Amino acid sequence: MENGNSSGDNKSSRKPIRCKAAVSRKAGEPLVMEEIMVAPPQPYEVRIRIICTALCHSDVTFWKLQVPPACFPRILGHEAIGVVESVGENVKEVVEGDTVLPTFMPDCGDCVDCKSHKSNLCSKFPFKVSPWMPRYENSSRFTDLNGQTLFHFLNVSSFSEYTVLDVANIVKIDSSIPPSRACLLSCGVSTGVGAAWETAKVEQGSTVVIFGLGSIGLAVAEGARLCGASRIIGVDINPAKFQVGQNFGITEFVNSMTCEKKRVSEVINEMTGGGADYCFECVGSSSLVQEAYACCRQGWGKTITLGVDKPGSQICLDSFDVLHHGKILMGSLFGGLKAKTHIPLLLKRYLSNELELDKFVTHEMKFEEINDAFQLLLEGKCIRCVLWMG
């Protein structure tokens, strides 16, 4: 057994590591900072030392959730950056010491979907909110000091000093890139920017509407700005979000609470003369998806849904509207990006001062302050809070 200072040599890499983790033991209750055991990687797996991790609203969603796919005790967290501590057999694309980004979306590179440019949905490892390792069903790499199994989250589980990932869920990156910026591309910024850039393929001079100006909505705005959209309209219930959104390219704002007797879609249709070219739903509300669809332009309008709604939620659309108005409604996981292909491209755009990552990070705290960071996120006081290990 090794402690968290394991050197990563051949001998120690075959042993469990004892380290700190923030464990979610009950829905909605504060995370418990405790010592756990992290098993060595199996074939096609890597064990990484987390440098820093950021909070995402998906972590909050599953922390609160009391019905499946929620399960406890669990190690949440899925937006991070780390260094490879050890590798299992058959791992060829990284070695010990490499800097990597974990990603919740697998990119195996072998299946027909991963080889196609049309999709980022891996068919070898279909996306699901599983408590296990993706290649080994009913298998966890975490236990507490009493031997109880701790469940994984979104193939990553970054609220731990060490974690184990499948090689399909890591991307090797340049170690010189600031970790607190690079880690944002592990989930949130990639999801929003990718939705505008890759999923919707926003055209220059177009009109974009974004429902929900949280971190994902702001990332969509950043992506739309990079694509050259001329109007980027933000919709939110918090008027303070407009001032924040202007830093990300938002040009106009609609407070959905002050539309009087009009639906917000009616207001948008009037503002845009018949609807926007692209609408993005970033809250996780089936009713907002319907509003977004109602105010994207007939003939070519696209509505992209990114928000995570409650399990079992359904979207109701008028069949006449679907048939006669020629609109497109589509979902977007991880912004439609293939992690191993597109993340390096986004990092290049960051290094060339095109993609602005700095403005997303509003707070940086110690890992031990994770519950305080959760509270900031719940109160809407941060865009992204980065937690540093060690």
mmCIF file of C-alpha atoms in Angstrom:
data_model
loop_
_atom_site.group_PDB
_atom_site.id
_atom_site.type_symbol
_atom_site.label_atom_id
_atom_site.label_comp_id
_atom_site.label_asym_id
_atom_site.label_seq_id
_atom_site.Cartn_x
_atom_site.Cartn_y
_atom_site.Cartn_z
ATOM 1 C CA MET A 1 0.000 0.000 0.000
ATOM 2 C CA GLU A 2 1.199 3.510 -0.830
ATOM 3 C CA ASN A 3 0.115 6.909 0.420
ATOM 4 C CA GLY A 4 -0.699 9.836 -1.855
ATOM 5 C CA ASN A 5 3.003 10.529 -2.397
ATOM 6 C CA SER A 6 3.503 7.394 -4.473
ATOM 7 C CA SER A 7 6.390 7.812 -6.904
ATOM 8 C CA GLY A 8 4.578 5.927 -9.652
ATOM 9 C CA ASP A 9 7.379 3.397 -10.213
ATOM 10 C CA ASN A 10 6.541 -0.085 -11.476
ATOM 11 C CA LYS A 11 6.405 -1.622 -8.040
ATOM 12 C CA SER A 12 4.253 1.012 -6.355
ATOM 13 C CA SER A 13 1.939 1.421 -9.340
ATOM 14 C CA ARG A 14 0.639 -2.105 -8.761
ATOM 15 C CA LYS A 15 -0.526 -1.208 -5.247
ATOM 16 C CA PRO A 16 -3.565 0.657 -3.905
ATOM 17 C CA ILE A 17 -3.060 4.305 -2.989
ATOM 18 C CA ARG A 18 -4.498 5.865 0.152
ATOM 19 C CA CYS A 19 -5.613 9.456 -0.376
ATOM 20 C CA LYS A 20 -8.249 12.065 0.435
ATOM 21 C CA ALA A 21 -11.606 12.292 -1.302
ATOM 22 C CA ALA A 22 -14.841 14.239 -0.860
ATOM 23 C CA VAL A 23 -17.488 11.513 -0.636
ATOM 24 C CA SER A 24 -21.180 12.102 -1.256
ATOM 25 C CA ARG A 25 -22.844 9.739 1.238
ATOM 26 C CA LYS A 26 -26.422 11.051 1.269
ATOM 27 C CA ALA A 27 -28.421 13.105 -1.235
ATOM 28 C CA GLY A 28 -28.099 16.832 -0.590
ATOM 29 C CA GLU A 29 -25.929 16.469 2.488
ATOM 30 C CA PRO A 30 -22.433 18.021 2.764
ATOM 31 C CA LEU A 31 -19.671 15.984 1.173
ATOM 32 C CA VAL A 32 -17.538 14.083 3.658
ATOM 33 C CA MET A 33 -13.783 14.636 3.413
ATOM 34 C CA GLU A 34 -12.239 11.271 4.221
ATOM 35 C CA GLU A 35 -9.405 8.936 3.349
ATOM 36 C CA ILE A 36 -10.103 6.245 0.781
ATOM 37 C CA MET A 37 -8.285 3.530 -1.131
ATOM 38 C CA VAL A 38 -7.775 3.799 -4.890
ATOM 39 C CA ALA A 39 -6.985 0.492 -6.602
ATOM 40 C CA PRO A 40 -4.338 0.181 -9.332
ATOM 41 C CA PRO A 41 -5.457 0.450 -12.961
ATOM 42 C CA GLN A 42 -6.624 -2.636 -14.820
ATOM 43 C CA PRO A 43 -5.873 -3.244 -18.535
ATOM 44 C CA TYR A 44 -6.793 -0.210 -20.666
ATOM 45 C CA GLU A 45 -7.002 2.002 -17.567
ATOM 46 C CA VAL A 46 -4.878 4.787 -16.098
ATOM 47 C CA ARG A 47 -4.591 6.076 -12.555
ATOM 48 C CA ILE A 48 -4.081 9.815 -12.351
ATOM 49 C CA ARG A 49 -3.216 12.320 -9.661
ATOM 50 C CA ILE A 50 -5.686 15.191 -9.839
ATOM 51 C CA ILE A 51 -4.066 18.645 -9.966
ATOM 52 C CA CYS A 52 -7.283 20.614 -9.719
ATOM 53 C CA THR A 53 -10.973 20.070 -10.323
ATOM 54 C CA ALA A 54 -13.834 22.458 -11.079
ATOM 55 C CA LEU A 55 -17.461 22.341 -9.997
ATOM 56 C CA CYS A 56 -20.175 21.786 -12.583
ATOM 57 C CA HIS A 57 -23.953 22.006 -12.159
ATOM 58 C CA SER A 58 -24.197 18.339 -13.143
ATOM 59 C CA ASP A 59 -22.356 17.537 -9.916
ATOM 60 C CA VAL A 60 -25.007 19.481 -7.998
ATOM 61 C CA THR A 61 -27.832 17.795 -9.922
ATOM 62 C CA PHE A 62 -26.656 14.300 -9.010
ATOM 63 C CA TRP A 63 -25.685 15.334 -5.487
ATOM 64 C CA LYS A 64 -29.317 16.368 -4.900
ATOM 65 C CA LEU A 65 -30.935 13.511 -6.828
ATOM 66 C CA GLN A 66 -32.663 10.851 -4.721
ATOM 67 C CA VAL A 67 -33.827 8.484 -7.487
ATOM 68 C CA PRO A 68 -31.836 6.412 -10.011
ATOM 69 C CA PRO A 69 -29.390 6.953 -11.585
ATOM 70 C CA ALA A 70 -28.396 8.490 -8.239
ATOM 71 C CA CYS A 71 -26.534 6.133 -5.905
ATOM 72 C CA PHE A 72 -24.547 6.527 -2.713
ATOM 73 C CA PRO A 73 -21.848 6.596 -1.450
ATOM 74 C CA ARG A 74 -20.313 8.167 -4.535
ATOM 75 C CA ILE A 75 -17.329 10.264 -5.553
ATOM 76 C CA LEU A 76 -18.635 13.043 -7.758
ATOM 77 C CA GLY A 77 -16.647 15.443 -9.958
ATOM 78 C CA HIS A 78 -15.930 15.215 -13.672
ATOM 79 C CA GLU A 79 -14.189 18.443 -14.749
ATOM 80 C CA ALA A 80 -10.489 18.243 -13.943
ATOM 81 C CA ILE A 81 -6.872 17.944 -14.995
ATOM 82 C CA GLY A 82 -4.315 15.472 -13.741
ATOM 83 C CA VAL A 83 -0.996 13.698 -14.193
ATOM 84 C CA VAL A 84 -0.731 10.020 -15.064
ATOM 85 C CA GLU A 85 0.586 8.153 -12.002
ATOM 86 C CA SER A 86 0.427 4.643 -13.466
ATOM 87 C CA VAL A 87 -0.976 2.767 -16.430
ATOM 88 C CA GLY A 88 -2.536 -0.648 -16.874
ATOM 89 C CA GLU A 89 -1.669 -3.151 -19.547
ATOM 90 C CA ASN A 90 -2.348 -2.293 -23.208
ATOM 91 C CA VAL A 91 -2.254 1.468 -22.607
ATOM 92 C CA LYS A 92 -0.151 2.984 -25.362
ATOM 93 C CA GLU A 93 -1.244 6.613 -25.825
ATOM 94 C CA VAL A 94 0.020 7.934 -22.459
ATOM 95 C CA VAL A 95 2.842 7.162 -20.052
ATOM 96 C CA GLU A 96 3.502 7.999 -16.425
ATOM 97 C CA GLY A 97 4.031 11.745 -15.997
ATOM 98 C CA ASP A 98 1.830 12.827 -18.914
ATOM 99 C CA THR A 99 -0.673 15.612 -18.277
ATOM 100 C CA VAL A 100 -4.224 14.610 -19.181
ATOM 101 C CA LEU A 101 -7.785 15.891 -19.162
ATOM 102 C CA PRO A 102 -10.437 13.397 -18.060
ATOM 103 C CA THR A 103 -13.657 13.524 -20.084
ATOM 104 C CA PHE A 104 -17.025 12.010 -19.298
ATOM 105 C CA MET A 105 -17.615 11.301 -23.008
ATOM 106 C CA PRO A 106 -15.681 8.254 -24.234
ATOM 107 C CA ASP A 107 -13.662 8.496 -27.439
ATOM 108 C CA CYS A 108 -12.422 4.980 -28.143
ATOM 109 C CA GLY A 109 -11.216 5.709 -31.683
ATOM 110 C CA ASP A 110 -12.152 2.200 -32.803
ATOM 111 C CA CYS A 111 -15.937 1.960 -33.238
ATOM 112 C CA VAL A 112 -17.812 3.078 -36.348
ATOM 113 C CA ASP A 113 -19.168 6.150 -34.553
ATOM 114 C CA CYS A 114 -15.807 7.318 -33.220
ATOM 115 C CA LYS A 115 -14.325 6.891 -36.700
ATOM 116 C CA SER A 116 -17.129 8.947 -38.248
ATOM 117 C CA HIS A 117 -17.109 12.752 -38.313
ATOM 118 C CA LYS A 118 -20.900 12.730 -37.950
ATOM 119 C CA SER A 119 -21.133 11.888 -34.247
ATOM 120 C CA ASN A 120 -19.309 11.963 -30.926
ATOM 121 C CA LEU A 121 -21.443 9.179 -29.430
ATOM 122 C CA CYS A 122 -19.166 6.186 -28.911
ATOM 123 C CA SER A 123 -20.984 2.890 -29.573
ATOM 124 C CA LYS A 124 -18.298 0.763 -27.922
ATOM 125 C CA PHE A 125 -18.856 2.570 -24.614
ATOM 126 C CA PRO A 126 -22.327 4.177 -24.876
ATOM 127 C CA PHE A 127 -22.729 7.134 -22.538
ATOM 128 C CA LYS A 128 -24.589 6.351 -19.336
ATOM 129 C CA VAL A 129 -24.493 7.559 -15.750
ATOM 130 C CA SER A 130 -22.983 4.353 -14.433
ATOM 131 C CA PRO A 131 -21.523 3.788 -10.961
ATOM 132 C CA TRP A 132 -18.900 1.449 -12.448
ATOM 133 C CA MET A 133 -15.849 1.475 -14.677
ATOM 134 C CA PRO A 134 -16.979 1.535 -18.333
ATOM 135 C CA ARG A 135 -15.018 -1.523 -19.493
ATOM 136 C CA TYR A 136 -15.641 -3.644 -16.401
ATOM 137 C CA GLU A 137 -19.291 -3.693 -15.320
ATOM 138 C CA ASN A 138 -19.950 -3.953 -11.569
ATOM 139 C CA SER A 139 -16.360 -2.935 -10.873
ATOM 140 C CA SER A 140 -15.190 0.082 -8.845
ATOM 141 C CA ARG A 141 -11.656 1.262 -8.108
ATOM 142 C CA PHE A 142 -12.683 3.024 -4.872
ATOM 143 C CA THR A 143 -13.268 1.718 -1.356
ATOM 144 C CA ASP A 144 -13.411 3.489 1.973
ATOM 145 C CA LEU A 145 -11.183 2.428 4.874
ATOM 146 C CA ASN A 146 -13.868 -0.026 6.022
ATOM 147 C CA GLY A 147 -13.805 -1.791 2.658
ATOM 148 C CA GLN A 148 -17.145 -0.390 1.457
ATOM 149 C CA THR A 149 -17.414 0.186 -2.283
ATOM 150 C CA LEU A 150 -17.575 3.833 -3.362
ATOM 151 C CA PHE A 151 -19.319 4.429 -6.680
ATOM 152 C CA HIS A 152 -17.886 6.215 -9.696
ATOM 153 C CA PHE A 153 -19.458 9.203 -11.443
ATOM 154 C CA LEU A 154 -19.517 9.995 -15.168
ATOM 155 C CA ASN A 155 -16.400 7.891 -15.809
ATOM 156 C CA VAL A 156 -14.230 10.425 -13.940
ATOM 157 C CA SER A 157 -14.826 10.972 -10.164
ATOM 158 C CA SER A 158 -12.423 13.886 -9.758
ATOM 159 C CA PHE A 159 -13.352 14.810 -6.168
ATOM 160 C CA SER A 160 -10.474 12.605 -5.092
ATOM 161 C CA GLU A 161 -6.732 13.176 -5.015
ATOM 162 C CA TYR A 162 -6.358 10.084 -7.205
ATOM 163 C CA THR A 163 -8.795 8.450 -9.610
ATOM 164 C CA VAL A 164 -8.823 5.706 -12.235
ATOM 165 C CA LEU A 165 -10.145 6.211 -15.766
ATOM 166 C CA ASP A 166 -10.509 4.185 -18.919
ATOM 167 C CA VAL A 167 -8.070 5.216 -21.624
ATOM 168 C CA ALA A 168 -11.087 6.137 -23.783
ATOM 169 C CA ASN A 169 -11.858 8.923 -21.282
ATOM 170 C CA ILE A 170 -8.560 10.807 -21.244
ATOM 171 C CA VAL A 171 -6.898 13.331 -23.545
ATOM 172 C CA LYS A 172 -3.175 14.034 -23.388
ATOM 173 C CA ILE A 173 -2.394 17.769 -23.394
ATOM 174 C CA ASP A 174 0.578 20.136 -23.189
ATOM 175 C CA SER A 175 1.715 20.377 -19.563
ATOM 176 C CA SER A 176 2.626 24.061 -19.950
ATOM 177 C CA ILE A 177 -1.032 25.156 -20.190
ATOM 178 C CA PRO A 178 -2.293 26.606 -16.870
ATOM 179 C CA PRO A 179 -4.183 23.777 -15.131
ATOM 180 C CA SER A 180 -6.983 26.018 -13.830
ATOM 181 C CA ARG A 181 -7.794 26.995 -17.413
ATOM 182 C CA ALA A 182 -7.197 23.717 -19.193
ATOM 183 C CA CYS A 183 -9.488 21.820 -16.803
ATOM 184 C CA LEU A 184 -12.480 23.871 -17.995
ATOM 185 C CA LEU A 185 -12.307 22.042 -21.322
ATOM 186 C CA SER A 186 -12.854 18.757 -19.517
ATOM 187 C CA CYS A 187 -16.601 19.494 -19.526
ATOM 188 C CA GLY A 188 -18.363 22.857 -19.253
ATOM 189 C CA VAL A 189 -16.626 25.176 -21.691
ATOM 190 C CA SER A 190 -16.211 22.414 -24.264
ATOM 191 C CA THR A 191 -19.917 21.593 -23.962
ATOM 192 C CA GLY A 192 -21.090 25.162 -24.529
ATOM 193 C CA VAL A 193 -18.539 26.281 -27.093
ATOM 194 C CA GLY A 194 -18.867 22.972 -28.927
ATOM 195 C CA ALA A 195 -22.665 23.250 -29.077
ATOM 196 C CA ALA A 196 -22.332 26.507 -31.006
ATOM 197 C CA TRP A 197 -19.265 25.568 -33.033
ATOM 198 C CA GLU A 198 -19.727 21.865 -33.805
ATOM 199 C CA THR A 199 -23.357 20.904 -33.130
ATOM 200 C CA ALA A 200 -25.205 23.976 -34.420
ATOM 201 C CA LYS A 201 -22.401 25.217 -36.682
ATOM 202 C CA VAL A 202 -23.402 28.830 -36.013
ATOM 203 C CA GLU A 203 -22.848 30.976 -39.099
ATOM 204 C CA GLN A 204 -21.301 34.409 -39.218
ATOM 205 C CA GLY A 205 -23.845 37.226 -38.980
ATOM 206 C CA SER A 206 -26.544 34.972 -37.503
ATOM 207 C CA THR A 207 -28.888 35.524 -34.555
ATOM 208 C CA VAL A 208 -28.537 33.309 -31.485
ATOM 209 C CA VAL A 209 -30.797 33.004 -28.429
ATOM 210 C CA ILE A 210 -29.548 31.357 -25.232
ATOM 211 C CA PHE A 211 -31.987 30.250 -22.525
ATOM 212 C CA GLY A 212 -30.124 30.233 -19.204
ATOM 213 C CA LEU A 213 -26.939 32.215 -18.584
ATOM 214 C CA GLY A 214 -25.195 29.874 -16.202
ATOM 215 C CA SER A 215 -21.724 28.602 -17.054
ATOM 216 C CA ILE A 216 -22.945 26.450 -19.966
ATOM 217 C CA GLY A 217 -25.049 29.259 -21.437
ATOM 218 C CA LEU A 218 -22.109 31.649 -21.168
ATOM 219 C CA ALA A 219 -19.901 29.078 -22.877
ATOM 220 C CA VAL A 220 -22.453 28.879 -25.710
ATOM 221 C CA ALA A 221 -22.239 32.681 -25.966
ATOM 222 C CA GLU A 222 -18.456 32.442 -26.159
ATOM 223 C CA GLY A 223 -18.768 29.852 -28.914
ATOM 224 C CA ALA A 224 -21.300 31.953 -30.820
ATOM 225 C CA ARG A 225 -18.981 34.959 -30.510
ATOM 226 C CA LEU A 226 -16.090 32.928 -31.923
ATOM 227 C CA CYS A 227 -18.332 31.836 -34.812
ATOM 228 C CA GLY A 228 -19.150 35.459 -35.635
ATOM 229 C CA ALA A 229 -22.824 35.682 -34.611
ATOM 230 C CA SER A 230 -24.039 39.282 -34.885
ATOM 231 C CA ARG A 231 -26.824 39.068 -32.269
ATOM 232 C CA ILE A 232 -26.573 36.950 -29.142
ATOM 233 C CA ILE A 233 -29.694 37.289 -26.998
ATOM 234 C CA GLY A 234 -29.572 35.990 -23.440
ATOM 235 C CA VAL A 235 -32.714 34.870 -21.589
ATOM 236 C CA ASP A 236 -32.656 34.520 -17.803
ATOM 237 C CA ILE A 237 -34.691 35.355 -14.700
ATOM 238 C CA ASN A 238 -31.758 37.180 -13.094
ATOM 239 C CA PRO A 239 -31.163 40.649 -14.614
ATOM 240 C CA ALA A 240 -27.631 40.726 -13.172
ATOM 241 C CA LYS A 241 -26.722 38.014 -15.674
ATOM 242 C CA PHE A 242 -26.840 40.553 -18.524
ATOM 243 C CA GLN A 243 -23.847 42.484 -17.241
ATOM 244 C CA VAL A 244 -21.938 39.242 -16.764
ATOM 245 C CA GLY A 245 -23.067 37.955 -20.154
ATOM 246 C CA GLN A 246 -21.774 41.020 -21.990
ATOM 247 C CA ASN A 247 -18.247 39.846 -21.210
ATOM 248 C CA PHE A 248 -19.029 36.667 -23.164
ATOM 249 C CA GLY A 249 -20.620 38.306 -26.196
ATOM 250 C CA ILE A 250 -24.262 38.694 -25.099
ATOM 251 C CA THR A 251 -25.651 41.695 -27.016
ATOM 252 C CA GLU A 252 -29.254 41.772 -25.740
ATOM 253 C CA PHE A 253 -31.138 40.463 -22.740
ATOM 254 C CA VAL A 254 -34.671 39.264 -22.001
ATOM 255 C CA ASN A 255 -35.856 38.821 -18.421
ATOM 256 C CA SER A 256 -38.406 36.031 -18.739
ATOM 257 C CA MET A 257 -40.043 37.159 -15.486
ATOM 258 C CA THR A 258 -41.012 40.563 -16.900
ATOM 259 C CA CYS A 259 -42.627 39.587 -20.200
ATOM 260 C CA GLU A 260 -46.065 40.491 -18.768
ATOM 261 C CA LYS A 261 -48.750 38.423 -20.508
ATOM 262 C CA LYS A 262 -46.524 37.326 -23.393
ATOM 263 C CA ARG A 263 -44.621 34.076 -23.623
ATOM 264 C CA VAL A 264 -40.893 34.618 -23.869
ATOM 265 C CA SER A 265 -40.962 32.970 -27.320
ATOM 266 C CA GLU A 266 -43.389 35.667 -28.502
ATOM 267 C CA VAL A 267 -41.022 38.373 -27.273
ATOM 268 C CA ILE A 268 -38.088 36.739 -29.071
ATOM 269 C CA ASN A 269 -40.083 36.335 -32.291
ATOM 270 C CA GLU A 270 -40.942 40.042 -32.211
ATOM 271 C CA MET A 271 -37.337 41.036 -31.488
ATOM 272 C CA THR A 272 -35.974 38.918 -34.320
ATOM 273 C CA GLY A 273 -38.672 39.435 -36.927
ATOM 274 C CA GLY A 274 -39.800 35.834 -37.026
ATOM 275 C CA GLY A 275 -37.389 33.854 -34.882
ATOM 276 C CA ALA A 276 -33.709 33.245 -34.267
ATOM 277 C CA ASP A 277 -31.401 31.190 -36.442
ATOM 278 C CA TYR A 278 -30.225 29.193 -33.429
ATOM 279 C CA CYS A 279 -31.742 28.670 -29.968
ATOM 280 C CA PHE A 280 -29.948 26.922 -27.104
ATOM 281 C CA GLU A 281 -31.680 25.567 -23.989
ATOM 282 C CA CYS A 282 -29.095 25.462 -21.191
ATOM 283 C CA VAL A 283 -31.226 25.113 -18.049
ATOM 284 C CA GLY A 284 -32.627 21.590 -18.153
ATOM 285 C CA SER A 285 -36.339 22.306 -18.482
ATOM 286 C CA SER A 286 -38.644 20.593 -20.975
ATOM 287 C CA SER A 287 -40.926 23.649 -21.006
ATOM 288 C CA LEU A 288 -37.988 25.862 -21.962
ATOM 289 C CA VAL A 289 -37.080 23.484 -24.776
ATOM 290 C CA GLN A 290 -40.590 24.062 -26.111
ATOM 291 C CA GLU A 291 -40.152 27.844 -25.801
ATOM 292 C CA ALA A 292 -36.804 27.688 -27.565
ATOM 293 C CA TYR A 293 -38.283 25.599 -30.374
ATOM 294 C CA ALA A 294 -41.172 28.065 -30.686
ATOM 295 C CA CYS A 295 -38.831 30.986 -31.345
ATOM 296 C CA CYS A 296 -36.351 29.468 -33.758
ATOM 297 C CA ARG A 297 -36.994 30.544 -37.335
ATOM 298 C CA GLN A 298 -39.175 28.451 -39.609
ATOM 299 C CA GLY A 299 -37.413 26.818 -42.534
ATOM 300 C CA TRP A 300 -33.922 26.661 -41.064
ATOM 301 C CA GLY A 301 -34.006 27.398 -37.336
ATOM 302 C CA LYS A 302 -32.149 25.011 -35.030
ATOM 303 C CA THR A 303 -32.893 24.391 -31.369
ATOM 304 C CA ILE A 304 -30.128 22.719 -29.386
ATOM 305 C CA THR A 305 -30.829 21.319 -25.934
ATOM 306 C CA LEU A 306 -27.936 21.040 -23.465
ATOM 307 C CA GLY A 307 -29.614 21.220 -20.046
ATOM 308 C CA VAL A 308 -30.042 18.123 -17.876
ATOM 309 C CA ASP A 309 -33.707 17.697 -16.882
ATOM 310 C CA LYS A 310 -35.150 15.318 -14.293
ATOM 311 C CA PRO A 311 -35.293 11.616 -15.282
ATOM 312 C CA GLY A 312 -38.499 10.845 -17.183
ATOM 313 C CA SER A 313 -39.175 14.439 -18.298
ATOM 314 C CA GLN A 314 -40.843 14.683 -21.688
ATOM 315 C CA ILE A 315 -40.972 17.345 -24.396
ATOM 316 C CA CYS A 316 -44.358 18.018 -26.018
ATOM 317 C CA LEU A 317 -44.395 19.563 -29.499
ATOM 318 C CA ASP A 318 -47.294 20.331 -31.800
ATOM 319 C CA SER A 319 -47.151 17.864 -34.697
ATOM 320 C CA PHE A 320 -48.488 20.503 -37.108
ATOM 321 C CA ASP A 321 -45.635 22.815 -36.120
ATOM 322 C CA VAL A 322 -43.064 20.060 -36.606
ATOM 323 C CA LEU A 323 -44.418 19.106 -40.036
ATOM 324 C CA HIS A 324 -45.076 22.538 -41.498
ATOM 325 C CA HIS A 325 -42.315 24.748 -40.125
ATOM 326 C CA GLY A 326 -39.187 22.817 -41.041
ATOM 327 C CA LYS A 327 -37.310 23.406 -37.791
ATOM 328 C CA ILE A 328 -34.612 21.234 -36.260
ATOM 329 C CA LEU A 329 -34.482 20.068 -32.629
ATOM 330 C CA MET A 330 -31.419 18.203 -31.443
ATOM 331 C CA GLY A 331 -29.567 17.280 -28.290
ATOM 332 C CA SER A 332 -25.904 17.908 -27.711
ATOM 333 C CA LEU A 333 -23.718 15.897 -25.335
ATOM 334 C CA PHE A 334 -20.294 17.433 -24.731
ATOM 335 C CA GLY A 335 -21.089 19.969 -27.449
ATOM 336 C CA GLY A 336 -20.871 17.292 -30.135
ATOM 337 C CA LEU A 337 -17.088 17.286 -29.685
ATOM 338 C CA LYS A 338 -14.793 14.308 -30.056
ATOM 339 C CA ALA A 339 -12.566 14.778 -27.031
ATOM 340 C CA LYS A 340 -9.275 13.556 -28.478
ATOM 341 C CA THR A 341 -9.724 15.560 -31.689
ATOM 342 C CA HIS A 342 -11.398 18.780 -30.613
ATOM 343 C CA ILE A 343 -9.961 19.539 -27.157
ATOM 344 C CA PRO A 344 -6.444 20.071 -28.588
ATOM 345 C CA LEU A 345 -7.979 22.441 -31.172
ATOM 346 C CA LEU A 346 -9.727 24.457 -28.456
ATOM 347 C CA LEU A 347 -6.504 24.642 -26.455
ATOM 348 C CA LYS A 348 -4.748 26.043 -29.536
ATOM 349 C CA ARG A 349 -7.436 28.707 -29.797
ATOM 350 C CA TYR A 350 -6.884 29.537 -26.119
ATOM 351 C CA LEU A 351 -3.134 29.852 -26.623
ATOM 352 C CA SER A 352 -3.718 32.121 -29.626
ATOM 353 C CA ASN A 353 -5.960 34.382 -27.474
ATOM 354 C CA GLU A 354 -9.122 33.574 -29.424
ATOM 355 C CA LEU A 355 -10.918 31.412 -26.855
ATOM 356 C CA GLU A 356 -11.085 33.360 -23.596
ATOM 357 C CA LEU A 357 -10.994 30.942 -20.664
ATOM 358 C CA ASP A 358 -9.813 33.287 -17.910
ATOM 359 C CA LYS A 359 -13.184 34.997 -17.541
ATOM 360 C CA PHE A 360 -14.909 31.726 -16.631
ATOM 361 C CA VAL A 361 -12.885 31.256 -13.438
ATOM 362 C CA THR A 362 -14.407 33.444 -10.730
ATOM 363 C CA HIS A 363 -13.134 31.549 -7.666
ATOM 364 C CA GLU A 364 -10.134 29.382 -6.778
ATOM 365 C CA MET A 365 -10.184 27.495 -3.462
ATOM 366 C CA LYS A 366 -8.594 24.595 -1.622
ATOM 367 C CA PHE A 367 -10.042 21.123 -2.177
ATOM 368 C CA GLU A 368 -10.913 20.963 1.524
ATOM 369 C CA GLU A 369 -13.281 23.926 1.000
ATOM 370 C CA ILE A 370 -15.436 21.992 -1.461
ATOM 371 C CA ASN A 371 -18.665 22.379 0.526
ATOM 372 C CA ASP A 372 -18.208 26.162 0.597
ATOM 373 C CA ALA A 373 -17.659 26.032 -3.157
ATOM 374 C CA PHE A 374 -20.893 24.041 -3.590
ATOM 375 C CA GLN A 375 -22.729 26.767 -1.701
ATOM 376 C CA LEU A 376 -21.319 29.467 -3.984
ATOM 377 C CA LEU A 377 -22.557 27.517 -6.992
ATOM 378 C CA LEU A 378 -25.993 26.958 -5.445
ATOM 379 C CA GLU A 379 -26.327 30.687 -4.719
ATOM 380 C CA GLY A 380 -25.299 31.607 -8.274
ATOM 381 C CA LYS A 381 -22.237 33.500 -7.065
ATOM 382 C CA CYS A 382 -19.678 31.799 -9.271
ATOM 383 C CA ILE A 383 -19.323 30.777 -12.890
ATOM 384 C CA ARG A 384 -16.566 28.258 -12.332
ATOM 385 C CA CYS A 385 -14.854 27.519 -9.024
ATOM 386 C CA VAL A 386 -11.542 25.675 -9.327
ATOM 387 C CA LEU A 387 -10.450 23.523 -6.371
ATOM 388 C CA TRP A 388 -6.733 22.904 -5.965
ATOM 389 C CA MET A 389 -5.408 19.661 -4.507
ATOM 390 C CA GLY A 390 -2.508 19.561 -2.097
#
